[in-house]
PDB file of C-alpha atoms in Angstrom:
ATOM      1  CA  MET A1113      -2.318   4.243  14.683  1.00 84.00           C
ATOM      2  CA  PHE A1114      -1.251   1.510  17.074  1.00 93.00           C
ATOM      3  CA  ARG A1115      -3.304  -1.564  17.864  1.00 92.00           C
ATOM      4  CA  ASP A1116      -2.877  -3.810  20.870  1.00 95.00           C
ATOM      5  CA  VAL A1117      -2.091  -7.454  20.201  1.00 96.00           C
ATOM      6  CA  LYS A1118      -2.269  -9.731  23.220  1.00 95.00           C
ATOM      7  CA  HIS A1119       0.082 -12.690  23.508  1.00 94.00           C
ATOM      8  CA  ASP A1120       1.061 -15.228  26.137  1.00 94.00           C
ATOM      9  CA  LEU A1121       3.781 -14.558  28.689  1.00 93.00           C
ATOM     10  CA  LEU A1122       5.332 -17.950  29.335  1.00 93.00           C
ATOM     11  CA  GLY A1123       2.256 -19.914  30.443  1.00 91.00           C
ATOM     12  CA  LEU A1124       0.141 -16.876  31.298  1.00 92.00           C
ATOM     13  CA  LYS A1125      -2.617 -16.495  28.703  1.00 93.00           C
ATOM     14  CA  ASP A1126      -2.724 -13.078  26.968  1.00 93.00           C
ATOM     15  CA  ALA A1127      -0.688 -11.522  29.789  1.00 93.00           C
ATOM     16  CA  ALA A1128       1.508  -9.398  27.515  1.00 94.00           C
ATOM     17  CA  THR A1129       0.698  -6.655  25.035  1.00 95.00           C
ATOM     18  CA  LEU A1130       2.415  -5.924  21.737  1.00 96.00           C
ATOM     19  CA  ARG A1131       1.843  -2.471  20.257  1.00 96.00           C
ATOM     20  CA  VAL A1132       1.606  -2.951  16.484  1.00 97.00           C
ATOM     21  CA  ALA A1133       1.538  -0.418  13.653  1.00 96.00           C
ATOM     22  CA  GLY A1134       2.063  -0.485   9.908  1.00 95.00           C
ATOM     23  CA  PRO A1135       0.724  -2.493   6.960  1.00 94.00           C
ATOM     24  CA  ALA A1136       0.263  -6.226   7.435  1.00 92.00           C
ATOM     25  CA  ASP A1137       1.731  -6.960   3.997  1.00 91.00           C
ATOM     26  CA  ALA A1138       4.957  -5.039   4.667  1.00 92.00           C
ATOM     27  CA  GLU A1139       8.217  -6.570   3.484  1.00 91.00           C
ATOM     28  CA  HIS A1140      10.092  -5.419   6.579  1.00 92.00           C
ATOM     29  CA  LEU A1141       9.178  -6.443  10.108  1.00 95.00           C
ATOM     30  CA  VAL A1142      10.746  -4.453  12.935  1.00 96.00           C
ATOM     31  CA  TYR A1143      10.461  -5.504  16.559  1.00 97.00           C
ATOM     32  CA  LEU A1144      11.474  -2.905  19.143  1.00 96.00           C
ATOM     33  CA  GLN A1145      12.219  -4.078  22.688  1.00 95.00           C
ATOM     34  CA  ALA A1146      12.345  -1.466  25.440  1.00 93.00           C
ATOM     35  CA  GLY A1147      14.709  -2.037  28.356  1.00 90.00           C
ATOM     36  CA  PHE A1148      14.803  -0.843  31.960  1.00 82.00           C
ATOM     37  CA  PRO A1149      12.749   0.971  33.156  1.00 82.00           C
ATOM     38  CA  CYS A1150      10.624   1.707  30.100  1.00 87.00           C
ATOM     39  CA  ASP A1151       7.285   0.509  28.839  1.00 90.00           C
ATOM     40  CA  HIS A1152       6.045   0.635  25.240  1.00 92.00           C
ATOM     41  CA  SER A1153       5.623   4.407  25.189  1.00 91.00           C
ATOM     42  CA  SER A1154       9.375   5.065  25.120  1.00 89.00           C
ATOM     43  CA  LEU A1155       9.761   3.543  21.641  1.00 93.00           C
ATOM     44  CA  GLU A1156       6.359   4.338  20.142  1.00 94.00           C
ATOM     45  CA  PRO A1157       7.504   7.611  18.469  1.00 93.00           C
ATOM     46  CA  LEU A1158      10.282   5.743  16.622  1.00 92.00           C
ATOM     47  CA  ALA A1159       7.914   2.895  15.777  1.00 94.00           C
ATOM     48  CA  ALA A1160       5.347   5.352  14.403  1.00 94.00           C
ATOM     49  CA  ARG A1161       7.937   6.833  12.044  1.00 93.00           C
ATOM     50  CA  LEU A1162       9.061   3.416  10.853  1.00 93.00           C
ATOM     51  CA  ALA A1163       5.453   2.492  10.131  1.00 94.00           C
ATOM     52  CA  SER A1164       4.318   5.730   8.473  1.00 92.00           C
ATOM     53  CA  GLU A1165       7.472   6.894   6.687  1.00 92.00           C
ATOM     54  CA  CYS A1166       8.997   3.529   5.807  1.00 91.00           C
ATOM     55  CA  GLY A1167       5.992   1.252   5.501  1.00 93.00           C
ATOM     56  CA  CYS A1168       7.256  -1.302   8.027  1.00 94.00           C
ATOM     57  CA  LEU A1169       5.144  -3.612  10.110  1.00 96.00           C
ATOM     58  CA  VAL A1170       6.345  -2.646  13.566  1.00 96.00           C
ATOM     59  CA  GLY A1171       5.822  -4.183  16.980  1.00 96.00           C
ATOM     60  CA  VAL A1172       6.809  -2.571  20.278  1.00 97.00           C
ATOM     61  CA  GLY A1173       7.325  -4.664  23.388  1.00 96.00           C
ATOM     62  CA  CYS A1174       8.901  -4.229  26.795  1.00 94.00           C
ATOM     63  CA  MET A1175      10.577  -6.372  29.409  1.00 93.00           C
ATOM     64  CA  PRO A1176       8.131  -8.871  30.965  1.00 93.00           C
ATOM     65  CA  GLU A1177       5.438  -7.074  32.988  1.00 92.00           C
ATOM     66  CA  TYR A1178       7.131  -3.652  32.826  1.00 91.00           C
ATOM     67  CA  ASP A1179       3.756  -2.332  31.645  1.00 90.00           C
ATOM     68  CA  ARG A1180       1.975  -3.656  34.747  1.00 88.00           C
ATOM     69  CA  GLU A1181       1.587  -2.094  38.175  1.00 84.00           C
ATOM     70  CA  VAL A1182       0.756  -5.387  39.910  1.00 86.00           C
ATOM     71  CA  PRO A1183       3.101  -8.232  38.881  1.00 85.00           C
ATOM     72  CA  LEU A1184       1.745 -11.618  37.913  1.00 91.00           C
ATOM     73  CA  ARG A1185       5.076 -13.251  38.757  1.00 88.00           C
ATOM     74  CA  PRO A1186       6.567 -11.520  41.835  1.00 83.00           C
ATOM     75  CA  GLU A1187       9.575 -13.834  41.607  1.00 83.00           C
ATOM     76  CA  GLY A1188      10.605 -12.238  38.305  1.00 85.00           C
ATOM     77  CA  TYR A1189      12.164 -13.886  35.260  1.00 88.00           C
ATOM     78  CA  ASP A1190      15.519 -15.558  34.735  1.00 87.00           C
ATOM     79  CA  MET A1191      17.542 -15.336  31.514  1.00 87.00           C
ATOM     80  CA  GLU A1192      15.959 -18.340  29.829  1.00 91.00           C
ATOM     81  CA  GLN A1193      12.503 -17.046  30.667  1.00 93.00           C
ATOM     82  CA  LEU A1194      13.390 -13.616  29.280  1.00 93.00           C
ATOM     83  CA  LEU A1195      14.349 -15.308  26.012  1.00 94.00           C
ATOM     84  CA  ALA A1196      11.080 -17.249  25.964  1.00 95.00           C
ATOM     85  CA  CYS A1197       9.050 -14.076  26.522  1.00 95.00           C
ATOM     86  CA  PHE A1198      11.035 -12.257  23.826  1.00 96.00           C
ATOM     87  CA  SER A1199      10.344 -15.112  21.397  1.00 95.00           C
ATOM     88  CA  GLN A1200       6.631 -14.983  22.171  1.00 96.00           C
ATOM     89  CA  ALA A1201       6.550 -11.261  21.369  1.00 96.00           C
ATOM     90  CA  VAL A1202       8.399 -11.719  18.063  1.00 95.00           C
ATOM     91  CA  ASP A1203       6.090 -14.610  17.130  1.00 94.00           C
ATOM     92  CA  ALA A1204       3.096 -12.385  17.862  1.00 95.00           C
ATOM     93  CA  LEU A1205       4.486  -9.787  15.443  1.00 95.00           C
ATOM     94  CA  LYS A1206       5.144 -12.398  12.751  1.00 93.00           C
ATOM     95  CA  ALA A1207       1.564 -13.634  13.147  1.00 93.00           C
ATOM     96  CA  GLN A1208       0.338 -10.154  12.138  1.00 94.00           C
ATOM     97  CA  SER A1209       2.061 -10.472   8.760  1.00 91.00           C
ATOM     98  CA  THR A1210      -0.125 -11.507   5.809  1.00 89.00           C
ATOM     99  CA  ARG A1211       2.742 -12.187   3.436  1.00 83.00           C
ATOM    100  CA  PRO A1212       2.895 -15.785   2.152  1.00 75.00           C
ATOM    101  CA  ARG A1213       5.136 -18.291   3.841  1.00 65.00           C
ATOM    102  CA  LEU A1214       7.970 -19.906   1.942  1.00 61.00           C
ATOM    103  CA  PRO A1215       8.308 -23.709   1.891  1.00 57.00           C
ATOM    104  CA  LEU A1216      11.506 -23.872   3.947  1.00 54.00           C
ATOM    105  CA  ARG A1217      12.778 -26.881   5.848  1.00 54.00           C
ATOM    106  CA  ASN A1218      11.960 -25.301   9.174  1.00 54.00           C
ATOM    107  CA  GLY A1219       8.260 -25.343   8.403  1.00 52.00           C
ATOM    108  CA  GLY A1220       7.966 -22.064   6.585  1.00 50.00           C
ATOM    109  CA  TYR A1221       8.928 -18.472   7.263  1.00 52.00           C
ATOM    110  CA  PRO A1222       7.266 -15.226   6.167  1.00 52.00           C
ATOM    111  CA  SER A1223       8.850 -13.742   3.052  1.00 70.00           C
ATOM    112  CA  THR A1224       9.915 -10.741   5.095  1.00 81.00           C
ATOM    113  CA  LYS A1225      13.055  -9.318   6.623  1.00 89.00           C
ATOM    114  CA  LEU A1226      13.173  -9.153  10.406  1.00 92.00           C
ATOM    115  CA  THR A1227      15.049  -6.407  12.233  1.00 94.00           C
ATOM    116  CA  LEU A1228      15.361  -6.420  16.013  1.00 95.00           C
ATOM    117  CA  VAL A1229      15.925  -3.101  17.793  1.00 95.00           C
ATOM    118  CA  VAL A1230      16.816  -3.703  21.437  1.00 94.00           C
ATOM    119  CA  HIS A1231      17.345  -1.121  24.143  1.00 92.00           C
ATOM    120  CA  ASP A1232      19.375  -1.357  27.351  1.00 86.00           C
ATOM    121  CA  TRP A1233      18.587  -4.606  29.213  1.00 86.00           C
ATOM    122  CA  GLY A1234      16.482  -5.690  26.267  1.00 90.00           C
ATOM    123  CA  CYS A1235      19.763  -6.440  24.509  1.00 89.00           C
ATOM    124  CA  ILE A1236      20.153  -9.609  26.603  1.00 88.00           C
ATOM    125  CA  PRO A1237      17.140 -11.564  25.269  1.00 92.00           C
ATOM    126  CA  GLY A1238      17.608  -9.836  21.903  1.00 92.00           C
ATOM    127  CA  CYS A1239      21.145 -11.162  21.469  1.00 90.00           C
ATOM    128  CA  MET A1240      20.131 -14.595  22.742  1.00 91.00           C
ATOM    129  CA  TYR A1241      17.263 -14.688  20.245  1.00 93.00           C
ATOM    130  CA  SER A1242      19.425 -13.584  17.314  1.00 91.00           C
ATOM    131  CA  ASN A1243      21.930 -16.347  18.102  1.00 88.00           C
ATOM    132  CA  MET A1244      19.253 -19.035  18.075  1.00 88.00           C
ATOM    133  CA  ASN A1245      16.759 -17.847  15.464  1.00 85.00           C
ATOM    134  CA  ARG A1246      16.656 -16.122  12.122  1.00 76.00           C
ATOM    135  CA  CYS A1247      17.235 -12.385  12.280  1.00 85.00           C
ATOM    136  CA  ASP A1248      18.280 -10.198   9.348  1.00 89.00           C
ATOM    137  CA  LYS A1249      19.652  -7.386  11.493  1.00 91.00           C
ATOM    138  CA  LEU A1250      20.157  -6.653  15.172  1.00 92.00           C
ATOM    139  CA  VAL A1251      20.395  -3.052  16.381  1.00 91.00           C
ATOM    140  CA  ALA A1252      21.374  -2.510  20.023  1.00 86.00           C
ATOM    141  CA  PHE A1253      21.613   0.876  21.705  1.00 80.00           C
ATOM    142  CA  ASP A1254      22.172   2.298  25.184  1.00 71.00           C
ATOM    143  CA  VAL A1255      24.158  -0.819  26.014  1.00 60.00           C
ATOM    144  CA  LEU A1256      27.826   0.115  26.413  1.00 58.00           C
ATOM    145  CA  LEU A1257      29.549   2.779  28.481  1.00 55.00           C
ATOM    146  CA  ALA A1258      28.578   6.285  27.451  1.00 52.00           C
ATOM    147  CA  LYS A1259      32.224   7.316  27.763  1.00 52.00           C
ATOM    148  CA  LYS A1260      35.365   5.401  26.943  1.00 58.00           C
ATOM    149  CA  PRO A1261      36.630   3.764  30.155  1.00 54.00           C
ATOM    150  CA  ASP A1262      40.039   5.406  29.810  1.00 59.00           C
ATOM    151  CA  ARG A1263      39.819   6.344  33.479  1.00 69.00           C
ATOM    152  CA  LEU A1264      39.080   4.050  36.393  1.00 75.00           C
ATOM    153  CA  TYR A1265      36.468   6.588  37.486  1.00 75.00           C
ATOM    154  CA  TYR A1266      34.225   5.808  34.485  1.00 72.00           C
ATOM    155  CA  ALA A1267      34.427   2.045  35.012  1.00 74.00           C
ATOM    156  CA  LEU A1268      33.653   2.332  38.744  1.00 79.00           C
ATOM    157  CA  ASN A1269      30.837   4.789  38.050  1.00 77.00           C
ATOM    158  CA  HIS A1270      29.177   2.362  35.657  1.00 75.00           C
ATOM    159  CA  LEU A1271      29.672  -0.548  38.060  1.00 80.00           C
ATOM    160  CA  HIS A1272      28.052   1.531  40.810  1.00 81.00           C
ATOM    161  CA  TYR A1273      25.062   2.186  38.527  1.00 78.00           C
ATOM    162  CA  GLN A1274      24.644  -1.493  37.655  1.00 78.00           C
ATOM    163  CA  GLY A1275      25.160  -2.568  41.264  1.00 84.00           C
ATOM    164  CA  HIS A1276      22.175  -0.549  42.430  1.00 83.00           C
ATOM    165  CA  PHE A1277      19.862  -2.385  40.047  1.00 77.00           C
ATOM    166  CA  ALA A1278      21.284  -5.768  41.033  1.00 82.00           C
ATOM    167  CA  ILE A1279      20.651  -5.016  44.717  1.00 87.00           C
ATOM    168  CA  CYS A1280      17.164  -3.711  43.928  1.00 82.00           C
ATOM    169  CA  PHE A1281      16.348  -6.885  41.978  1.00 77.00           C
ATOM    170  CA  LYS A1282      17.504  -9.109  44.839  1.00 83.00           C
ATOM    171  CA  LEU A1283      15.529  -7.119  47.408  1.00 86.00           C
ATOM    172  CA  SER A1284      12.435  -7.307  45.184  1.00 79.00           C
ATOM    173  CA  GLN A1285      12.675 -11.084  45.239  1.00 78.00           C
ATOM    174  CA  LEU A1286      12.560 -10.974  49.029  1.00 84.00           C
ATOM    175  CA  SER A1287       9.948  -8.216  49.315  1.00 85.00           C
ATOM    176  CA  LEU A1288       8.340  -5.940  46.735  1.00 80.00           C
ATOM    177  CA  VAL A1289       8.041  -3.244  49.391  1.00 87.00           C
ATOM    178  CA  LEU A1290      11.779  -3.345  50.137  1.00 88.00           C
ATOM    179  CA  GLY A1291      12.564  -3.298  46.432  1.00 83.00           C
ATOM    180  CA  ARG A1292      10.406  -0.229  45.817  1.00 84.00           C
ATOM    181  CA  ILE A1293      11.813   1.600  48.844  1.00 90.00           C
ATOM    182  CA  TYR A1294      15.369   0.925  47.708  1.00 88.00           C
ATOM    183  CA  LEU A1295      14.576   1.979  44.138  1.00 84.00           C
ATOM    184  CA  SER A1296      13.019   5.244  45.357  1.00 87.00           C
ATOM    185  CA  VAL A1297      16.029   6.046  47.525  1.00 88.00           C
ATOM    186  CA  MET A1298      18.369   5.154  44.676  1.00 85.00           C
ATOM    187  CA  TYR A1299      16.572   7.567  42.321  1.00 81.00           C
ATOM    188  CA  LEU A1300      16.864  10.373  44.872  1.00 87.00           C
ATOM    189  CA  VAL A1301      20.577   9.735  45.396  1.00 84.00           C
ATOM    190  CA  MET A1302      21.295   9.465  41.662  1.00 79.00           C
ATOM    191  CA  HIS A1303      19.359  12.666  41.010  1.00 79.00           C
ATOM    192  CA  ALA A1304      21.054  14.618  43.801  1.00 84.00           C
ATOM    193  CA  LEU A1305      24.534  13.435  42.812  1.00 80.00           C
ATOM    194  CA  SER A1306      23.940  13.140  39.058  1.00 74.00           C
ATOM    195  CA  ARG A1307      26.833  15.469  38.312  1.00 75.00           C
ATOM    196  CA  TRP A1308      29.258  12.868  39.649  1.00 76.00           C
ATOM    197  CA  LEU A1309      27.410   9.531  39.546  1.00 74.00           C
ATOM    198  CA  SER A1310      25.442   9.586  36.294  1.00 67.00           C
ATOM    199  CA  PRO A1311      26.672   6.923  33.836  1.00 64.00           C
ATOM    200  CA  VAL A1312      25.260   8.912  30.912  1.00 57.00           C
ATOM    201  CA  GLY A1313      27.642  11.160  29.024  1.00 49.00           C
ATOM    202  CA  PRO A1314      26.832  14.265  26.961  1.00 46.00           C
ATOM    203  CA  LYS A1315      24.218  13.694  24.297  1.00 43.00           C
ATOM    204  CA  ASP A1316      25.754  13.379  20.856  1.00 36.00           C
ATOM    205  CA  ALA A1317      24.398  14.744  17.606  1.00 36.00           C
ATOM    206  CA  GLY A1318      22.898  11.366  16.757  1.00 40.00           C
ATOM    207  CA  THR A1319      20.126  11.816  19.305  1.00 42.00           C
ATOM    208  CA  ALA A1320      18.655  14.624  17.196  1.00 38.00           C
ATOM    209  CA  ASN A1321      17.924  12.072  14.471  1.00 42.00           C
ATOM    210  CA  PRO A1322      16.859   8.665  15.832  1.00 41.00           C
ATOM    211  CA  PHE A1323      17.960   6.984  12.603  1.00 42.00           C
ATOM    212  CA  ALA A1324      21.434   8.510  12.637  1.00 38.00           C
ATOM    213  CA  ALA A1325      22.491   6.477  15.662  1.00 37.00           C
ATOM    214  CA  VAL A1326      22.089   3.218  13.736  1.00 38.00           C
ATOM    215  CA  GLY A1327      23.714   4.424  10.534  1.00 38.00           C
ATOM    216  CA  GLY A1328      20.498   5.091   8.653  1.00 42.00           C
ATOM    217  CA  TYR A1329      17.293   3.102   8.760  1.00 41.00           C
ATOM    218  CA  PRO A1330      17.560  -0.101  10.797  1.00 41.00           C
ATOM    219  CA  TRP A1331      17.624  -2.449   7.788  1.00 38.00           C
ATOM    220  CA  GLN A1332      20.246  -0.495   5.837  1.00 40.00           C
TER     221      GLN A1332
END
């Protein structure tokens, strides 16, 4: 069902992969961006339903190089570079559309509606993109606290969770080995103490229906 579409990653030729499904002449384009620590596979089931049940042209991407075992850029990506990579992925999806372009002042735009579905850390380039480019709807999930921070415990718990990833990122810039060791230890600690340290609250009823969490289908 899915086909791989290669696109550039900053200046790296065909270094990224977009998983595309659905009819090329679809009126609705949906780009799904996976966040940490996921690759394309985490959002492919949702993308498959959007393509088969709703007739959307769907593209699934991930954070830069999260689908690679050996990084091309060990130094990582800053915020502006994340936005550039996100834009390249969306452009790759638009290029798959066969609908005619309208004679707009900006050089033309497919006669389609574009919905962005961003997950976790993918919300950062997603929000930056939506502020600077045309986007008909932006859907962000797994972004805010799972529980209302009505207790200091919840706020500190979430800060502890985010702090681990910040430290891991900094260590990875110094040494990939150190970064991987720290990440492995962090996973063990979080798993062993998940009852007290997990930032994720009880699953709500919306998780049973992936469309319920966004109030229906993404473009509604």
